[in-house]
């Protein structure tokens, strides 16, 4: 158990819909990262937040947005869903802002299926 | 854009055989991290290498960071069935994004 929690575990929805994925980082970690992993694919970095502020952006679509709240939990919002958005979405956390120099602790992931 | 490739994509070995995965970046990396993802699981951090030419060992696993800091390798001696999973390298170029490699899926047959 990494200490990072993600809800829900599974999500099945239809094209055009909007969903919200939730992540709670490890206690004490200020940085949260979101990744997308499609079937048999690698991990695509989406976005990073540090202490409530956006710090780095990766290949995140305009239909996707995220935020980190004062209690440090984060939400990833996916809208106008398409079939190709079906994937595993991982949240990870690390201790400090620079993050990339630190090990990242991954949550169990949310499996999104768009029908 | 920045790319981190790993070879091979898949490797099937008999238990007891050695295994090596190679990681190559199109740009210089400030450090390299290695993660293991078991089937159905999430990535788990294994190790981080920072210095050029650095070699680190963890029991049967040996990690190496290239002199030019553009490549890395993970070698497992005498594989066991518990080694099954996908191994990812990941490195930040001179920005603040962690770029994950394409991964090598290891299957170990008893």
mmCIF file of C-alpha atoms in Angstrom:
data_model
loop_
_atom_site.group_PDB
_atom_site.id
_atom_site.type_symbol
_atom_site.label_atom_id
_atom_site.label_comp_id
_atom_site.label_asym_id
_atom_site.label_seq_id
_atom_site.Cartn_x
_atom_site.Cartn_y
_atom_site.Cartn_z
ATOM 1 C CA UNK A 1 0.000 0.000 0.000
ATOM 2 C CA UNK A 2 1.607 3.242 -1.205
ATOM 3 C CA UNK A 3 -0.547 5.506 0.946
ATOM 4 C CA UNK A 4 -2.042 7.180 -2.123
ATOM 5 C CA UNK A 5 -5.766 6.596 -2.542
ATOM 6 C CA UNK A 6 -7.839 6.952 -5.673
ATOM 7 C CA UNK A 7 -11.567 6.771 -6.194
ATOM 8 C CA UNK A 8 -13.446 5.316 -7.868
ATOM 9 C CA UNK A 9 -11.639 2.123 -8.734
ATOM 10 C CA UNK A 10 -13.703 1.570 -11.853
ATOM 11 C CA UNK A 11 -15.822 3.923 -13.901
ATOM 12 C CA UNK A 12 -17.981 3.061 -16.890
ATOM 13 C CA UNK A 13 -19.604 5.855 -18.802
ATOM 14 C CA UNK A 14 -20.777 6.863 -22.253
ATOM 15 C CA UNK A 15 -19.238 9.059 -24.911
ATOM 16 C CA UNK A 16 -19.890 12.739 -24.419
ATOM 17 C CA UNK A 17 -20.161 12.443 -20.654
ATOM 18 C CA UNK A 18 -18.085 14.083 -17.930
ATOM 19 C CA UNK A 19 -16.385 12.320 -15.018
ATOM 20 C CA UNK A 20 -14.286 13.290 -12.029
ATOM 21 C CA UNK A 21 -11.466 11.182 -10.658
ATOM 22 C CA UNK A 22 -10.262 11.798 -7.135
ATOM 23 C CA UNK A 23 -6.860 11.344 -5.525
ATOM 24 C CA UNK A 24 -5.597 11.741 -1.985
ATOM 25 C CA UNK A 25 -1.808 11.916 -1.717
ATOM 26 C CA UNK A 26 0.340 10.354 0.983
ATOM 27 C CA UNK A 27 0.339 12.219 4.231
ATOM 28 C CA UNK A 28 2.903 15.007 3.983
ATOM 29 C CA UNK A 29 3.282 14.912 0.193
ATOM 30 C CA UNK A 30 2.618 18.271 -1.426
ATOM 31 C CA UNK A 31 3.004 17.267 -5.079
ATOM 32 C CA UNK A 32 0.378 15.347 -7.014
ATOM 33 C CA UNK A 33 0.819 13.997 -10.533
ATOM 34 C CA UNK A 34 -1.695 12.525 -12.945
ATOM 35 C CA UNK A 35 -0.807 9.906 -15.550
ATOM 36 C CA UNK A 36 -2.753 8.101 -18.235
ATOM 37 C CA UNK A 37 -1.961 4.503 -19.162
ATOM 38 C CA UNK A 38 -3.772 3.072 -22.154
ATOM 39 C CA UNK A 39 -3.966 -0.668 -22.750
ATOM 40 C CA UNK A 40 -0.479 -2.091 -23.095
ATOM 41 C CA UNK A 41 0.940 1.393 -23.240
ATOM 42 C CA UNK A 42 3.367 3.335 -21.165
ATOM 43 C CA UNK A 43 2.613 6.080 -18.717
ATOM 44 C CA UNK A 44 1.762 9.450 -20.178
ATOM 45 C CA UNK A 45 2.295 12.384 -17.847
ATOM 46 C CA UNK A 46 -0.714 14.671 -17.776
ATOM 47 C CA UNK A 47 -0.208 17.327 -15.126
ATOM 48 C CA UNK A 48 1.451 18.140 -11.807
ATOM 49 C CA UNK A 49 0.236 20.230 -8.884
ATOM 50 C CA UNK A 50 2.239 21.431 -5.930
ATOM 51 C CA UNK A 51 0.517 22.774 -2.851
ATOM 52 C CA UNK A 52 -2.518 23.853 -4.826
ATOM 53 C CA UNK A 53 -0.756 25.335 -7.832
ATOM 54 C CA UNK A 54 -0.183 23.881 -11.270
ATOM 55 C CA UNK A 55 3.550 23.225 -11.728
ATOM 56 C CA UNK A 56 3.967 21.210 -14.921
ATOM 57 C CA UNK A 57 1.861 20.176 -17.851
ATOM 58 C CA UNK A 58 2.282 17.192 -20.095
ATOM 59 C CA UNK A 59 0.125 15.769 -22.841
ATOM 60 C CA UNK A 60 -3.147 16.822 -21.286
ATOM 61 C CA UNK A 61 -6.054 17.430 -23.620
ATOM 62 C CA UNK A 62 -8.055 20.652 -23.416
ATOM 63 C CA UNK A 63 -11.097 18.534 -22.502
ATOM 64 C CA UNK A 64 -9.264 17.497 -19.334
ATOM 65 C CA UNK A 65 -8.623 19.681 -16.328
ATOM 66 C CA UNK A 66 -7.367 19.179 -12.810
ATOM 67 C CA UNK A 67 -7.069 20.988 -9.534
ATOM 68 C CA UNK A 68 -5.576 20.506 -6.105
ATOM 69 C CA UNK A 69 -7.532 21.606 -3.075
ATOM 70 C CA UNK A 70 -6.325 23.150 0.213
ATOM 71 C CA UNK A 71 -6.425 19.728 1.881
ATOM 72 C CA UNK A 72 -4.075 18.589 -0.944
ATOM 73 C CA UNK A 73 -6.421 16.093 -2.527
ATOM 74 C CA UNK A 74 -6.689 16.435 -6.277
ATOM 75 C CA UNK A 75 -9.360 15.886 -8.865
ATOM 76 C CA UNK A 76 -9.000 15.164 -12.563
ATOM 77 C CA UNK A 77 -11.996 16.192 -14.637
ATOM 78 C CA UNK A 78 -12.524 14.563 -18.018
ATOM 79 C CA UNK A 79 -15.253 15.977 -20.233
ATOM 80 C CA UNK A 80 -16.769 15.273 -23.663
ATOM 81 C CA UNK A 81 -15.442 11.765 -23.271
ATOM 82 C CA UNK A 82 -14.412 9.797 -26.326
ATOM 83 C CA UNK A 83 -13.812 6.082 -26.776
ATOM 84 C CA UNK A 84 -10.075 6.730 -26.881
ATOM 85 C CA UNK A 85 -10.144 8.145 -23.370
ATOM 86 C CA UNK A 86 -10.645 4.646 -22.003
ATOM 87 C CA UNK A 87 -7.542 3.981 -19.919
ATOM 88 C CA UNK A 88 -6.090 3.568 -16.471
ATOM 89 C CA UNK A 89 -5.585 6.892 -14.755
ATOM 90 C CA UNK A 90 -2.948 6.949 -12.053
ATOM 91 C CA UNK A 91 -2.312 9.563 -9.464
ATOM 92 C CA UNK A 92 1.100 9.776 -7.823
ATOM 93 C CA UNK A 93 2.494 11.930 -5.063
ATOM 94 C CA UNK A 94 5.900 12.976 -3.886
ATOM 95 C CA UNK A 95 7.298 15.055 -1.095
ATOM 96 C CA UNK A 96 8.621 18.267 -2.602
ATOM 97 C CA UNK A 97 7.967 20.606 -5.449
ATOM 98 C CA UNK A 98 10.753 19.470 -7.702
ATOM 99 C CA UNK A 99 9.175 16.098 -7.625
ATOM 100 C CA UNK A 100 11.034 14.724 -10.563
ATOM 101 C CA UNK A 101 14.066 14.282 -8.364
ATOM 102 C CA UNK A 102 12.005 12.299 -5.885
ATOM 103 C CA UNK A 103 10.472 8.910 -6.038
ATOM 104 C CA UNK A 104 6.813 9.019 -6.840
ATOM 105 C CA UNK A 105 4.264 6.937 -4.971
ATOM 106 C CA UNK A 106 1.465 5.720 -7.175
ATOM 107 C CA UNK A 107 -2.125 5.071 -6.250
ATOM 108 C CA UNK A 108 -4.002 1.948 -7.374
ATOM 109 C CA UNK A 109 -5.489 3.765 -10.351
ATOM 110 C CA UNK A 110 -8.960 4.383 -11.741
ATOM 111 C CA UNK A 111 -9.961 2.302 -14.727
ATOM 112 C CA UNK A 112 -12.150 4.360 -17.023
ATOM 113 C CA UNK A 113 -14.201 2.661 -19.700
ATOM 114 C CA UNK A 114 -16.022 4.834 -22.225
ATOM 115 C CA UNK A 115 -18.728 3.019 -24.181
ATOM 116 C CA UNK B 1 9.621 15.815 -28.605
ATOM 117 C CA UNK B 2 11.490 14.040 -25.878
ATOM 118 C CA UNK B 3 11.384 10.290 -26.121
ATOM 119 C CA UNK B 4 12.527 7.491 -23.877
ATOM 120 C CA UNK B 5 12.638 4.118 -25.564
ATOM 121 C CA UNK B 6 13.163 0.752 -23.956
ATOM 122 C CA UNK B 7 14.225 -2.512 -25.504
ATOM 123 C CA UNK B 8 13.156 -5.172 -25.679
ATOM 124 C CA UNK B 9 9.419 -4.561 -25.561
ATOM 125 C CA UNK B 10 8.820 -8.100 -24.291
ATOM 126 C CA UNK B 11 11.101 -10.737 -22.838
ATOM 127 C CA UNK B 12 10.231 -14.290 -21.913
ATOM 128 C CA UNK B 13 12.805 -16.170 -19.857
ATOM 129 C CA UNK B 14 13.091 -19.452 -18.038
ATOM 130 C CA UNK B 15 13.366 -19.106 -14.288
ATOM 131 C CA UNK B 16 17.036 -18.843 -13.379
ATOM 132 C CA UNK B 17 18.044 -17.062 -16.587
ATOM 133 C CA UNK B 18 19.313 -13.506 -16.584
ATOM 134 C CA UNK B 19 17.388 -10.536 -17.977
ATOM 135 C CA UNK B 20 18.415 -7.081 -19.146
ATOM 136 C CA UNK B 21 16.349 -4.108 -20.286
ATOM 137 C CA UNK B 22 17.862 -1.057 -21.911
ATOM 138 C CA UNK B 23 16.604 2.479 -21.727
ATOM 139 C CA UNK B 24 17.592 5.181 -24.237
ATOM 140 C CA UNK B 25 16.645 8.829 -24.139
ATOM 141 C CA UNK B 26 16.714 11.274 -27.026
ATOM 142 C CA UNK B 27 17.897 13.966 -24.611
ATOM 143 C CA UNK B 28 20.230 14.142 -21.627
ATOM 144 C CA UNK B 29 18.537 13.267 -18.359
ATOM 145 C CA UNK B 30 19.299 14.860 -15.020
ATOM 146 C CA UNK B 31 18.565 11.556 -13.332
ATOM 147 C CA UNK B 32 16.960 8.209 -14.092
ATOM 148 C CA UNK B 33 14.399 6.350 -12.062
ATOM 149 C CA UNK B 34 13.234 2.756 -12.443
ATOM 150 C CA UNK B 35 9.758 1.468 -11.639
ATOM 151 C CA UNK B 36 8.188 -1.966 -11.667
ATOM 152 C CA UNK B 37 4.528 -2.562 -12.427
ATOM 153 C CA UNK B 38 3.140 -5.993 -11.629
ATOM 154 C CA UNK B 39 0.255 -7.237 -13.815
ATOM 155 C CA UNK B 40 -2.888 -5.448 -12.667
ATOM 156 C CA UNK B 41 -0.913 -3.257 -10.300
ATOM 157 C CA UNK B 42 0.516 0.205 -10.118
ATOM 158 C CA UNK B 43 4.093 1.341 -10.719
ATOM 159 C CA UNK B 44 6.377 0.954 -7.735
ATOM 160 C CA UNK B 45 9.626 2.879 -7.408
ATOM 161 C CA UNK B 46 12.764 0.740 -7.465
ATOM 162 C CA UNK B 47 15.717 3.099 -7.557
ATOM 163 C CA UNK B 48 17.093 6.440 -8.697
ATOM 164 C CA UNK B 49 20.479 7.086 -10.316
ATOM 165 C CA UNK B 50 21.892 10.598 -10.488
ATOM 166 C CA UNK B 51 25.573 10.515 -11.402
ATOM 167 C CA UNK B 52 27.074 9.801 -14.780
ATOM 168 C CA UNK B 53 28.296 6.192 -14.907
ATOM 169 C CA UNK B 54 26.617 5.333 -11.609
ATOM 170 C CA UNK B 55 25.984 1.669 -10.810
ATOM 171 C CA UNK B 56 23.700 0.519 -8.014
ATOM 172 C CA UNK B 57 22.739 -2.947 -6.878
ATOM 173 C CA UNK B 58 19.685 -4.245 -5.090
ATOM 174 C CA UNK B 59 20.111 -7.946 -4.387
ATOM 175 C CA UNK B 60 19.787 -9.578 -7.839
ATOM 176 C CA UNK B 61 19.091 -6.271 -9.622
ATOM 177 C CA UNK B 62 21.881 -4.099 -11.054
ATOM 178 C CA UNK B 63 21.126 -0.623 -12.378
ATOM 179 C CA UNK B 64 23.468 1.475 -14.477
ATOM 180 C CA UNK B 65 23.352 5.076 -15.699
ATOM 181 C CA UNK B 66 25.315 5.818 -18.843
ATOM 182 C CA UNK B 67 28.292 8.154 -19.002
ATOM 183 C CA UNK B 68 26.427 10.575 -21.255
ATOM 184 C CA UNK B 69 23.327 10.371 -19.042
ATOM 185 C CA UNK B 70 21.202 9.399 -22.035
ATOM 186 C CA UNK B 71 20.892 5.697 -21.374
ATOM 187 C CA UNK B 72 20.445 3.233 -18.558
ATOM 188 C CA UNK B 73 20.082 -0.476 -18.004
ATOM 189 C CA UNK B 74 18.534 -2.852 -15.512
ATOM 190 C CA UNK B 75 19.971 -6.341 -15.209
ATOM 191 C CA UNK B 76 18.343 -9.108 -13.189
ATOM 192 C CA UNK B 77 20.461 -12.124 -12.321
ATOM 193 C CA UNK B 78 18.819 -15.524 -11.982
ATOM 194 C CA UNK B 79 15.235 -14.411 -12.531
ATOM 195 C CA UNK B 80 12.451 -15.665 -10.305
ATOM 196 C CA UNK B 81 8.718 -15.821 -10.947
ATOM 197 C CA UNK B 82 8.316 -12.879 -8.566
ATOM 198 C CA UNK B 83 10.224 -10.729 -11.084
ATOM 199 C CA UNK B 84 7.296 -10.860 -13.517
ATOM 200 C CA UNK B 85 6.021 -7.432 -14.493
ATOM 201 C CA UNK B 86 6.736 -4.423 -16.641
ATOM 202 C CA UNK B 87 9.861 -2.426 -15.912
ATOM 203 C CA UNK B 88 9.831 1.263 -16.735
ATOM 204 C CA UNK B 89 12.672 3.717 -16.729
ATOM 205 C CA UNK B 90 11.779 7.367 -16.221
ATOM 206 C CA UNK B 91 13.799 10.496 -16.375
ATOM 207 C CA UNK B 92 13.419 14.214 -16.314
ATOM 208 C CA UNK B 93 15.085 16.104 -19.123
ATOM 209 C CA UNK B 94 16.004 19.653 -18.203
ATOM 210 C CA UNK B 95 12.378 20.457 -17.468
ATOM 211 C CA UNK B 96 10.213 19.360 -14.617
ATOM 212 C CA UNK B 97 8.390 16.530 -16.341
ATOM 213 C CA UNK B 98 9.078 12.883 -15.655
ATOM 214 C CA UNK B 99 9.125 11.091 -18.993
ATOM 215 C CA UNK B 100 8.453 7.383 -18.711
ATOM 216 C CA UNK B 101 10.019 4.892 -21.071
ATOM 217 C CA UNK B 102 7.976 2.545 -23.202
ATOM 218 C CA UNK B 103 8.521 -0.308 -20.735
ATOM 219 C CA UNK B 104 9.763 -3.890 -20.972
ATOM 220 C CA UNK B 105 7.351 -6.628 -20.058
ATOM 221 C CA UNK B 106 9.090 -9.573 -18.420
ATOM 222 C CA UNK B 107 7.534 -13.008 -18.258
ATOM 223 C CA UNK B 108 9.297 -15.734 -16.272
ATOM 224 C CA UNK B 109 8.438 -19.367 -16.834
ATOM 225 C CA UNK B 110 9.011 -21.798 -13.945
#
